[in-house]
Coordinates of C-alpha atoms and ligand atoms in Angstrom, one line a residue:
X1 CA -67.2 -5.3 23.2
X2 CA -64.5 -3.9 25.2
X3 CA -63.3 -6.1 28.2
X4 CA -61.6 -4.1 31.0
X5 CA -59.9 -4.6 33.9
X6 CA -57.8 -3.1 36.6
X7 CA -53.8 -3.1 35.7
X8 CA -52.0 -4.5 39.0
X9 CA -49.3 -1.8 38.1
X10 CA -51.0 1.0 36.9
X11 CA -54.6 0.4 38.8
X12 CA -55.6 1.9 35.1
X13 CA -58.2 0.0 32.9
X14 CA -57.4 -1.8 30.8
X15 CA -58.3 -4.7 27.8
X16 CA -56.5 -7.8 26.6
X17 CA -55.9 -8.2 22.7
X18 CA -57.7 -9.3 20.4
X19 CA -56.5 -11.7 17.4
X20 CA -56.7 -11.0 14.2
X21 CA -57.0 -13.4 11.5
X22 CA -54.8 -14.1 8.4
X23 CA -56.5 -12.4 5.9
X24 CA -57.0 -9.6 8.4
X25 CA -53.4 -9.3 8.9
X26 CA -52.6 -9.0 5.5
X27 CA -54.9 -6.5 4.8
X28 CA -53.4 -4.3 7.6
X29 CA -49.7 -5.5 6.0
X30 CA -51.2 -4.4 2.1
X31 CA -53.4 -1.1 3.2
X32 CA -50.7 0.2 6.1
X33 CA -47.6 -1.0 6.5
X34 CA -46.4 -1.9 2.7
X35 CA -47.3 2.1 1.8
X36 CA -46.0 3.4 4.5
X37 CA -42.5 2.1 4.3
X38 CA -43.2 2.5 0.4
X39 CA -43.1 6.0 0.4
X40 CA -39.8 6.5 2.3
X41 CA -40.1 6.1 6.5
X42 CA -36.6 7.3 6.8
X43 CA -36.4 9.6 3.7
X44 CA -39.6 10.5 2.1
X45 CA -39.6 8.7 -2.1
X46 CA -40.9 12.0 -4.3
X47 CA -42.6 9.6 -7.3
X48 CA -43.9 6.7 -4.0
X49 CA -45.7 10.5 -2.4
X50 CA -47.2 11.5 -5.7
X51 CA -48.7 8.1 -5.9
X52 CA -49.9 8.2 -2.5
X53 CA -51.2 11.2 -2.7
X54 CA -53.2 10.3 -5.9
X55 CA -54.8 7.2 -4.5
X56 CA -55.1 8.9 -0.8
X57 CA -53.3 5.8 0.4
X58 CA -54.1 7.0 4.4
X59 CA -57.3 7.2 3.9
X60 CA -57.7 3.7 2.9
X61 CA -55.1 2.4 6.0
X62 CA -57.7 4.2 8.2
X63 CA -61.1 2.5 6.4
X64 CA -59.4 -0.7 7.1
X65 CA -58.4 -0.2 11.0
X66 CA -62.3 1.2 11.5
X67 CA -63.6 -1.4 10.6
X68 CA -61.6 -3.9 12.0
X69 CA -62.0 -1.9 15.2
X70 CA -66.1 -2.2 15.1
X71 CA -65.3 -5.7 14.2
X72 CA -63.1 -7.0 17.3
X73 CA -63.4 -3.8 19.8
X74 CA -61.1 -1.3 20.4
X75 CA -59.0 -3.6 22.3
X76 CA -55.0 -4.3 20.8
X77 CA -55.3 -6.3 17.8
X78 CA -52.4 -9.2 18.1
X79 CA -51.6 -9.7 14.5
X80 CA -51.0 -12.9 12.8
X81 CA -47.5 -13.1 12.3
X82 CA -45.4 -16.3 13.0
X83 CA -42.4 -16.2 15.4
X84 CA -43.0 -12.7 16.8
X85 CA -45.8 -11.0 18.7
X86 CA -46.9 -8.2 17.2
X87 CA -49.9 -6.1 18.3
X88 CA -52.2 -2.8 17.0
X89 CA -53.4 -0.3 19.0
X90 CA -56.7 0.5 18.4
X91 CA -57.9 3.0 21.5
X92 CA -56.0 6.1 22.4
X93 CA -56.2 5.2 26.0
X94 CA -53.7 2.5 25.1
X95 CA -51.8 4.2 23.3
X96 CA -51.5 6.9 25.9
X97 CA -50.4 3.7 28.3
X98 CA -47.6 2.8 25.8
X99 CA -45.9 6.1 25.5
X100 CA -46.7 6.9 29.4
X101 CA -44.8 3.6 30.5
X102 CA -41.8 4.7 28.1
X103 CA -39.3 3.6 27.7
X104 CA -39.0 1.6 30.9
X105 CA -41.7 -1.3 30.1
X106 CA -41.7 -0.3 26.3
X107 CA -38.7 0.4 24.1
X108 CA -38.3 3.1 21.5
X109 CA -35.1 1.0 20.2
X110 CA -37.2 -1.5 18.1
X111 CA -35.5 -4.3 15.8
X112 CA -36.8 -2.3 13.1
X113 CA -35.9 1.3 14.1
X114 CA -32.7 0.2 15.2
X115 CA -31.8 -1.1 11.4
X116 CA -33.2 2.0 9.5
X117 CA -31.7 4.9 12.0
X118 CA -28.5 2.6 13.0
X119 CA -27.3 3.4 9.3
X120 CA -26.8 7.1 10.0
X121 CA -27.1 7.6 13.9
X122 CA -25.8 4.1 15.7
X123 CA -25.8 5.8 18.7
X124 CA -28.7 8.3 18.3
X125 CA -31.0 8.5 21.8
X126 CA -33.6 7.0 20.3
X127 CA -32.6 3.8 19.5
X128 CA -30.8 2.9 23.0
X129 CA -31.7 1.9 26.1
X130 CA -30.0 1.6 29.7
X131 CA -27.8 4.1 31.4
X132 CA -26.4 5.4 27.3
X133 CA -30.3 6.3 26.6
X134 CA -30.5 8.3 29.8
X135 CA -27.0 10.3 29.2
X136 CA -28.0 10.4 25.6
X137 CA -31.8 11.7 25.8
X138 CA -30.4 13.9 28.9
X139 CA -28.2 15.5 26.4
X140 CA -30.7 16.3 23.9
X141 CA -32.9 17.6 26.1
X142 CA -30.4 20.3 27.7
X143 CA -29.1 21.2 24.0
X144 CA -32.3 21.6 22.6
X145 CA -33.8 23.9 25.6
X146 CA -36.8 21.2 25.3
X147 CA -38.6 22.8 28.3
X148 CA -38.5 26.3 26.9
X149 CA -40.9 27.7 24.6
X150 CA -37.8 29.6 22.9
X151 CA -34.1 28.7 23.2
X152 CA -31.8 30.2 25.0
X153 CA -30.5 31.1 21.3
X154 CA -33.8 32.1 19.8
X155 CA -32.5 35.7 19.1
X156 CA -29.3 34.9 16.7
X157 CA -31.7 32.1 15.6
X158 CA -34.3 34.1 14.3
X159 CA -31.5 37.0 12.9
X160 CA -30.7 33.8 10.3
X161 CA -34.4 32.7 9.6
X162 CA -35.4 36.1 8.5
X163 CA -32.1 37.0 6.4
X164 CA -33.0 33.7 4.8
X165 CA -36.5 33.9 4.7
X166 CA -36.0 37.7 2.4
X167 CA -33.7 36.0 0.2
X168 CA -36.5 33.1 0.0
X169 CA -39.1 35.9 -0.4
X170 CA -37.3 38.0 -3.1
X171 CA -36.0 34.8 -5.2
X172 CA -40.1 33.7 -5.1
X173 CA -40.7 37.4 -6.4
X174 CA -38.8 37.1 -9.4
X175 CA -39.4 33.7 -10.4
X176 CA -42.8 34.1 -9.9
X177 CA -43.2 31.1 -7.6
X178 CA -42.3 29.4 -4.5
X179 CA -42.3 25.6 -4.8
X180 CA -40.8 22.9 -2.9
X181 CA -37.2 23.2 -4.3
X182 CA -36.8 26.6 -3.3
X183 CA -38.3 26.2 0.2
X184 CA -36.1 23.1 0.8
X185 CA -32.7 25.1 -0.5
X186 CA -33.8 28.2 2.2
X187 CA -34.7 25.6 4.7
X188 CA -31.6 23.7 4.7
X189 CA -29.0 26.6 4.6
X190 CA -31.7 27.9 8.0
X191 CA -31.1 24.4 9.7
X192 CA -27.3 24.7 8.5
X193 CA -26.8 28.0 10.0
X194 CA -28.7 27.2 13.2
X195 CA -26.9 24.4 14.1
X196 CA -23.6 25.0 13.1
X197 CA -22.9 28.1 11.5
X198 CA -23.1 30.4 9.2
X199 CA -19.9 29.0 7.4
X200 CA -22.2 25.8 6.9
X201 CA -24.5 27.8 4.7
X202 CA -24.0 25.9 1.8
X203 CA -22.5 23.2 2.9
X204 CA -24.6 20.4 0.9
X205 CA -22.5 17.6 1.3
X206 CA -23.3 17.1 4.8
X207 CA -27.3 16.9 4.1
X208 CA -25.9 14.9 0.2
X209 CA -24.0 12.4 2.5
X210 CA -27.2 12.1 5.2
X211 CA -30.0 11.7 2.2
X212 CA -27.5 8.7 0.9
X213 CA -27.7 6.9 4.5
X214 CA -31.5 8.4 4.9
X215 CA -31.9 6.4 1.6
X216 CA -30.5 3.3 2.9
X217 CA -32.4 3.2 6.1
X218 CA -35.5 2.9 4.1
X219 CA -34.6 -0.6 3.5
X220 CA -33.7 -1.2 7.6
X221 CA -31.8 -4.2 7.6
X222 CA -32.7 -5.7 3.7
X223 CA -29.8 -2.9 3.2
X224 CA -26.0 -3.5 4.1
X225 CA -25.4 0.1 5.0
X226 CA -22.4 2.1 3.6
X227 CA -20.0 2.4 6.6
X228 CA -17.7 4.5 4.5
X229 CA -20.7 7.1 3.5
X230 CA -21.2 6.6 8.0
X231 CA -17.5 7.5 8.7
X232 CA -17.7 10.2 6.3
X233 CA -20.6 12.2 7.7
X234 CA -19.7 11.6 11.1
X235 CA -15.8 13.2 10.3
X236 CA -17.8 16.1 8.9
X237 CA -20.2 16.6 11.5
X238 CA -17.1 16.5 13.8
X239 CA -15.4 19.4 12.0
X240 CA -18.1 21.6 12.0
X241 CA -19.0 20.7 16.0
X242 CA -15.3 21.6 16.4
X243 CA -15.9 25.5 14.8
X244 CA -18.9 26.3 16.9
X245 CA -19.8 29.5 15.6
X246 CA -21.6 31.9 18.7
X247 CA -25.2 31.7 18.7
X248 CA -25.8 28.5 17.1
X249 CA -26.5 24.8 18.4
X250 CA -23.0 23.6 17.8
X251 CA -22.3 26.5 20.5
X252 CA -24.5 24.7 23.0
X253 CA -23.4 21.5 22.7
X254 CA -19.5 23.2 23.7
X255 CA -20.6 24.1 26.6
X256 CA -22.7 21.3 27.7
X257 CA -21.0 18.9 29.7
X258 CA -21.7 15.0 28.9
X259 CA -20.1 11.4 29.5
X260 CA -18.5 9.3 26.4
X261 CA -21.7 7.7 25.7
X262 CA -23.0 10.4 24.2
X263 CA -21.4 10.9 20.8
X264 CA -23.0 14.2 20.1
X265 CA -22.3 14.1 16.3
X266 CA -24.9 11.1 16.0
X267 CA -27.1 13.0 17.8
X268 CA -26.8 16.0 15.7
X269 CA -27.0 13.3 12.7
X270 CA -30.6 12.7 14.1
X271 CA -31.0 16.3 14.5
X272 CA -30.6 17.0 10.4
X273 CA -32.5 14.0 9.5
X274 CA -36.0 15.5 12.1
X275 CA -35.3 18.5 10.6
X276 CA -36.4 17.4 7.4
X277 CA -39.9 16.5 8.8
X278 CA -40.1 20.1 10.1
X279 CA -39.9 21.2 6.3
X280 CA -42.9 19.1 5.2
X281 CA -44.7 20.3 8.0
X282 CA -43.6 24.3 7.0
X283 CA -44.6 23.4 3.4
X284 CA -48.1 22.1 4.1
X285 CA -49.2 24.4 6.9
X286 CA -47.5 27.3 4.5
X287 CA -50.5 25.5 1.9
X288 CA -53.4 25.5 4.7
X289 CA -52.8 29.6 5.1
X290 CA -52.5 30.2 1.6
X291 CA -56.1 28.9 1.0
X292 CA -58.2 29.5 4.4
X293 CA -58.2 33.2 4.3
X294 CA -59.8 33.4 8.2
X295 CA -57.1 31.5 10.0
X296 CA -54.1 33.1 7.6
X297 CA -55.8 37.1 9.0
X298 CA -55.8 35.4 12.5
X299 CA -52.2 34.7 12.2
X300 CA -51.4 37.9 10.5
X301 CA -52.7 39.8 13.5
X302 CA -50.8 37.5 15.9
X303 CA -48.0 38.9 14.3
X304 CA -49.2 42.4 14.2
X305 CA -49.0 42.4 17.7
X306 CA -45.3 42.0 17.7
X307 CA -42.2 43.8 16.7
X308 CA -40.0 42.0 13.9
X309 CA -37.0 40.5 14.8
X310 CA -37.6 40.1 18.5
X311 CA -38.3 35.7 19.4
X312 CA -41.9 35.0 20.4
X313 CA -43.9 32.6 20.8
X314 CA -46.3 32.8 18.5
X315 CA -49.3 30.6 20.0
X316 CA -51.7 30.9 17.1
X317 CA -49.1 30.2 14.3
X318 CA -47.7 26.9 16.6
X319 CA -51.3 25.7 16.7
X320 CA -51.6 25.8 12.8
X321 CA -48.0 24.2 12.1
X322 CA -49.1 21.4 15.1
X323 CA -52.2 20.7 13.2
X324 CA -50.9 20.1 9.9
X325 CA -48.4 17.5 11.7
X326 CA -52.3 16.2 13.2
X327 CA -53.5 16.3 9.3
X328 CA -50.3 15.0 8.0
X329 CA -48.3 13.5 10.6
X330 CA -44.4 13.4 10.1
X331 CA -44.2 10.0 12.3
X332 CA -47.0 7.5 10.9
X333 CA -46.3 4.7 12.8
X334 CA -44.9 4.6 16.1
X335 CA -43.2 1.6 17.3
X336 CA -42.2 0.5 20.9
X337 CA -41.0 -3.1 22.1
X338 CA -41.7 -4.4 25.7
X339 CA -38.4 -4.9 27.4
X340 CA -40.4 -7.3 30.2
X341 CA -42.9 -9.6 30.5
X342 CA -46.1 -7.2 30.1
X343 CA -49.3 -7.5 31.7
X344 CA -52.3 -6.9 29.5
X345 CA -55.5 -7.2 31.0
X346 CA -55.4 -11.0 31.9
X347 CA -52.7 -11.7 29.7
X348 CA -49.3 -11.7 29.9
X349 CA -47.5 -10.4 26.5
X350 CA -44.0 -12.2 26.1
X351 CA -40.9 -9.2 26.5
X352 CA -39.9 -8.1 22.9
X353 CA -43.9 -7.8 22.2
X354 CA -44.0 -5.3 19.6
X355 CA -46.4 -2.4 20.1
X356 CA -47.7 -0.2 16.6
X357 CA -49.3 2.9 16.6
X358 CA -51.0 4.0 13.3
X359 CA -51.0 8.2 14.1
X360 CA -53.3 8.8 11.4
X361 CA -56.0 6.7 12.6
X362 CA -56.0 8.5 15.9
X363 CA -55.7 12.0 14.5
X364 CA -57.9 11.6 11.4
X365 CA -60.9 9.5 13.3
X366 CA -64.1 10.4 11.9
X367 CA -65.5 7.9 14.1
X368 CA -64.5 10.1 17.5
X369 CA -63.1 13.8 16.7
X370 CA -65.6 16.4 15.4
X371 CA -62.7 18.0 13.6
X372 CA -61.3 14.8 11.9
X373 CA -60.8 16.2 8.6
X374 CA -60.8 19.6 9.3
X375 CA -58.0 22.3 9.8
X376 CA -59.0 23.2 13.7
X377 CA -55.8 24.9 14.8
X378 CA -57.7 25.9 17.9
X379 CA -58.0 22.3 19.0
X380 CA -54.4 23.0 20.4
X381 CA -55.0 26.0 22.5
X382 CA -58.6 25.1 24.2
X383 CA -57.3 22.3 25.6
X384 CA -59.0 19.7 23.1
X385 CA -55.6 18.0 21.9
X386 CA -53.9 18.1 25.2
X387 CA -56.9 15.9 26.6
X388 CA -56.2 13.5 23.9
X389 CA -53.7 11.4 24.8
X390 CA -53.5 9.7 20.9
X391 CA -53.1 13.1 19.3
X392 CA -48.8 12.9 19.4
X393 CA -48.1 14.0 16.2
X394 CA -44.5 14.8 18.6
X395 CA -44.9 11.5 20.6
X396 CA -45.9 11.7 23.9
X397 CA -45.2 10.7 28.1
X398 CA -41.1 10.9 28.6
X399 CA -40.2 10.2 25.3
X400 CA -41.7 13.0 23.5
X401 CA -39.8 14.9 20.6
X402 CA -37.0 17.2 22.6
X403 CA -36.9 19.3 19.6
X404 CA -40.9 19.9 19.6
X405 CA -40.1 23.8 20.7
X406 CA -37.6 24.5 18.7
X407 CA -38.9 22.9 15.7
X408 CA -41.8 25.3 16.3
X409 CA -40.1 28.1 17.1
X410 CA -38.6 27.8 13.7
X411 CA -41.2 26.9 11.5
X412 CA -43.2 29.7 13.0
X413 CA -40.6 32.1 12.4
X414 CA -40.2 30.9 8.9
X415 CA -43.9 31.6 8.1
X416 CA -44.4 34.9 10.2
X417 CA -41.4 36.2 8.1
X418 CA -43.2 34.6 5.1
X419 CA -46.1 36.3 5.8
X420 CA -44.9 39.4 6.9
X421 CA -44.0 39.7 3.2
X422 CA -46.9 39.4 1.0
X423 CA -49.7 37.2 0.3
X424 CA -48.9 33.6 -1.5
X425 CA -51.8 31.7 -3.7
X426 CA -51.8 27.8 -3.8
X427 CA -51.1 27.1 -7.4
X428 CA -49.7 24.0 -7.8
X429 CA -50.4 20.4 -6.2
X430 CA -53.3 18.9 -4.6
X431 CA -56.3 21.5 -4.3
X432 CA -57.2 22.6 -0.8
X433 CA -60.6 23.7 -0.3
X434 CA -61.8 26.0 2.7
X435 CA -64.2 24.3 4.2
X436 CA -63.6 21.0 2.6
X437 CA -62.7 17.9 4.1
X438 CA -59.1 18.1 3.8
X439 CA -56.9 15.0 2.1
X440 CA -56.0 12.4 4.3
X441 CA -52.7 12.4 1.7
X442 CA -50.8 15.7 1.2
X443 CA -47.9 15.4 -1.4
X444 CA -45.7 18.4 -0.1
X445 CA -43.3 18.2 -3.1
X446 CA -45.7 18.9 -5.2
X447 CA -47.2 21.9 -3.7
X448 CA -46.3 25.1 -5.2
X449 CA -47.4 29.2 -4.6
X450 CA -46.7 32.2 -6.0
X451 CA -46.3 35.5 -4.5
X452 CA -49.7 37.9 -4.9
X453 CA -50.2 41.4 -4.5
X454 CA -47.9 42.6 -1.6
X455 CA -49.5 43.9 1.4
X456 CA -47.9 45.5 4.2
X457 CA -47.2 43.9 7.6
X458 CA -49.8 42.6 9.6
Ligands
HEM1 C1 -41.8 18.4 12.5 C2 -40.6 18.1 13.0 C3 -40.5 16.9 14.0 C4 -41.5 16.0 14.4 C5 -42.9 15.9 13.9 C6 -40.8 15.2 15.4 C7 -41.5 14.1 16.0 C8 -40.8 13.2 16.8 C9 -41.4 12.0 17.3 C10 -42.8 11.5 16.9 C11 -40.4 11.4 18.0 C12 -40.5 10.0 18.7 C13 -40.3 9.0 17.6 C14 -40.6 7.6 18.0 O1 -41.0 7.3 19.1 O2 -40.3 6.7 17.2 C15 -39.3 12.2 18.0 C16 -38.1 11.9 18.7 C17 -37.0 12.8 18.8 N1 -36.9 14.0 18.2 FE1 -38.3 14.9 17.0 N2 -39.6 15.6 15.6 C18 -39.3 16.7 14.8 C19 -38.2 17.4 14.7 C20 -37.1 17.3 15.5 C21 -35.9 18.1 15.5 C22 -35.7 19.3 14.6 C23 -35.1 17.7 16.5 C24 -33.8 18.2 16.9 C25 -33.3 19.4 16.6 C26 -35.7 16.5 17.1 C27 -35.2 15.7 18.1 C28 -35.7 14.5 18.5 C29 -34.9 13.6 19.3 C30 -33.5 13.7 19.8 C31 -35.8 12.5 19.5 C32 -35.5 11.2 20.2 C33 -36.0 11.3 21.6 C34 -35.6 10.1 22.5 O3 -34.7 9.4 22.2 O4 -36.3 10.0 23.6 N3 -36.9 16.3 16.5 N4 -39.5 13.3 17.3

């Protein structure tokens, strides 16, 4: 069913949309869209999760876009909306053309990204374009080491992480549990410390005043904004730029030189607001340890190999935390908009064509990947995810995450330290199964663990 053709520019193959009908398109607007923004696509809605999670809302989404695929082809699906043109990507191949021709033919900065980040980050990288974009995504990309498997600032990094992550470990012991409250208070006084300081610890304004903007963005431009919430946090991130502690991000960013387009405290405003992601990603992958014994021994030797305190790298633990962003992704839909007239097959898509990306489809796909449903971690280190150019739970081509290291650098170190500590048991939220299929929707807030007989160090 698919047609294919040469691209003048690329000399790739590639196929012309199909159209969708009505009814087709309002499936796709019911099943995948109206959840997804439902449960929070800036901030994440506790009660909208739990419900998600109860009637598996993704797996639904990816039913539909199945069958619509052996229906029309894997082809883009142009949907039928009036007075824009909006098309689905059904075949990895096209989205690996998307992200590869990024951001030059196709725009990050989308009407709709710009309205939900503009409220907290109007200048953030992502939702620019021109020469700002470059100095701005140049920026992040030198701050945040994004070529390096471990920051240049791994080491007073990972002295913070672990004095947290024993305070974390000890408070669990007591109480007799570890649920999500107590992993986001430890995980945000890590990110505080990191990026700014240890004087930030508890600074919970900064993240109070974020979540209210976060909250806000939700409803991308059915929401005013609160300008004076804006000026607020941007004062604040200012201050604390302004007392870089040694060591931390804030020290980076002092030293790196950049133009006035920049505004570093919007990026940093994006920084706290992906950080958040990373702690749903900790929590889950902290779950999918806690109940495949195999995989959590594997990682326990990883660390065995290594003396504590010192930065690594960690491969094994990475290639669990990157496949519970494949299981779960942080990013569900990713957006782009053509800037110019785009070629597609024979057709030629009008600039401002909207692109969508529905990651779970591509990373859940029963239909193609052995391992759909399945924890694989090692689907990241033989080479299997790398050939997949639709398995982005970090984007993909020159617009990837920048923070994509670091982010695993931490969460790794969060649950080596973790683990280094004792054994946890699942006890609390959905049930995980070893060898089960696993849920296509994870409710992270709900998932909670307590500590079990201590064992010594890998
Ligand atoms: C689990 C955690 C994270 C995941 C899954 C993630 C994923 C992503 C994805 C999918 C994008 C592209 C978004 C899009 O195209 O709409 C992105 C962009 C970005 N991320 Fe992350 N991210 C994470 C954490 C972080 C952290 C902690 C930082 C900084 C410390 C960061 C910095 C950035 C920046 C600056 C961009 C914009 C890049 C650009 O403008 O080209 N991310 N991230």
């Amino acid at each position: 069913m698919t047609e294919t053709m040469p691209h003048p520019a690329t000399s790739r193959r590639v196929v012309r949309p199909s159209q969708a009908s009505v009814g087709e398109t309002l499936q796709i607007a019911t099943r995948v869209v109206v959840p997804t923004v439902a449960i929070g696509a800036v901030k994440r809605r506790p009660l909208m999760m739990a419900l998600a999670e109860r009637l598996q809302i993704d797996r639904s989404a990816i039913r539909l876009l199945q069958g619509l695929r052996r229906h029309h082809g894997s082809r883009p699906l142009r949907l039928a909306v009036p007075g824009r043109t909006i098309v689905l990507l059904l075949s990895p191949n096209d989205v690996g053309r998307v992200l590869a021709e990024s951001p030059d033919t196709f725009t990050s900065d989308t009407v709709e990204k710009h309205a939900a980040l503009g409220k907290f980050q109007p200048h953030g990288s992502l939702i620019s374009r021109g020469r700002p974009r470059l100095e701005r995504r140049r920026f992040n990309e030198a701050v945040l080491d994004q070529h390096r498997p471990l920051h240049r600032l791994a080491l007073p990094m990972l002295a913070r992480i672990d004095e947290e992550c024993d305070r974390l470990a000890a408070e669990a012991a007591d109480a007799g549990v570890l649920d999500w409250r107590r992993f986001e208070r430890s995980w945000w006084r890590i990110v505080r410390r990191v990026v700014f300081g240890d004087a930030a610890a508890d600074d919970q304004d900064t993240i109070a005043m974020l979540d209210a903007l976060r909250r806000s963005g939700n409803w991308a431009y059915l929401s005013p904004g609160r300008v004076r919430v804006r000026e607020a946090l941007a004062e604040r991130l200012s201050e604390h730029l302004a007392h870089a502690e040694n060591g931390t991000l804030a020290a980076a960013i002092a030293r790196e030189e950049h133009g006035t387009q920049v505004h570093p405290t919007d990026q940093v405003a994006h920084w706290l607001f992906a950080f958040d992601a990373a702690a749903l990603a900790l929590t889950r992958t902290f779950a999918l340890l806690a109940v495949n014994r195999g995989h959590r021994q594997r990682a326990r030797s990883e660390l065995g190999a290594f003396a504590e305190g010192i930065p690594e790298e960690l491969p094994y633990l990475r290639a669990c935390v990157l496949e519970s962003l494949r299981l779960w992704p942080t990013t569900p839909l990713l957006l782009r908009d053509t800037t110019v007239e785009t070629r597609w097959g024979p057709e030629t898509l009008p600039e401002g064509t909207s692109f969508v990306a529905y990651t779970p489809l591509f990373h859940r796909d029963d239909e193609r990947l052995p391992f759909a449903d399945r924890f694989a971690p090692e689907i990241w280190l033989d080479g299997t995810a790398a050939a997949d150019p639709a398995l982005v739970p970090f984007s993909g081509g020159p617009e990837r995450c920048p923070g994509r290291n670091l982010v695993l650098f931490t969460v790794t170190s969060v649950l080596a330290r973790l683990l280094r500590h004792g054994e946890y048991r699942l006890v609390s939220g959905r049930p995980l199964y070893t060898g089960r299929p696993e849920p296509a929707t994870l409710n992270p807030f709900s998932l909670a663990f307590t500590p079990a007989a201590n064992v010594t160090a890998a």
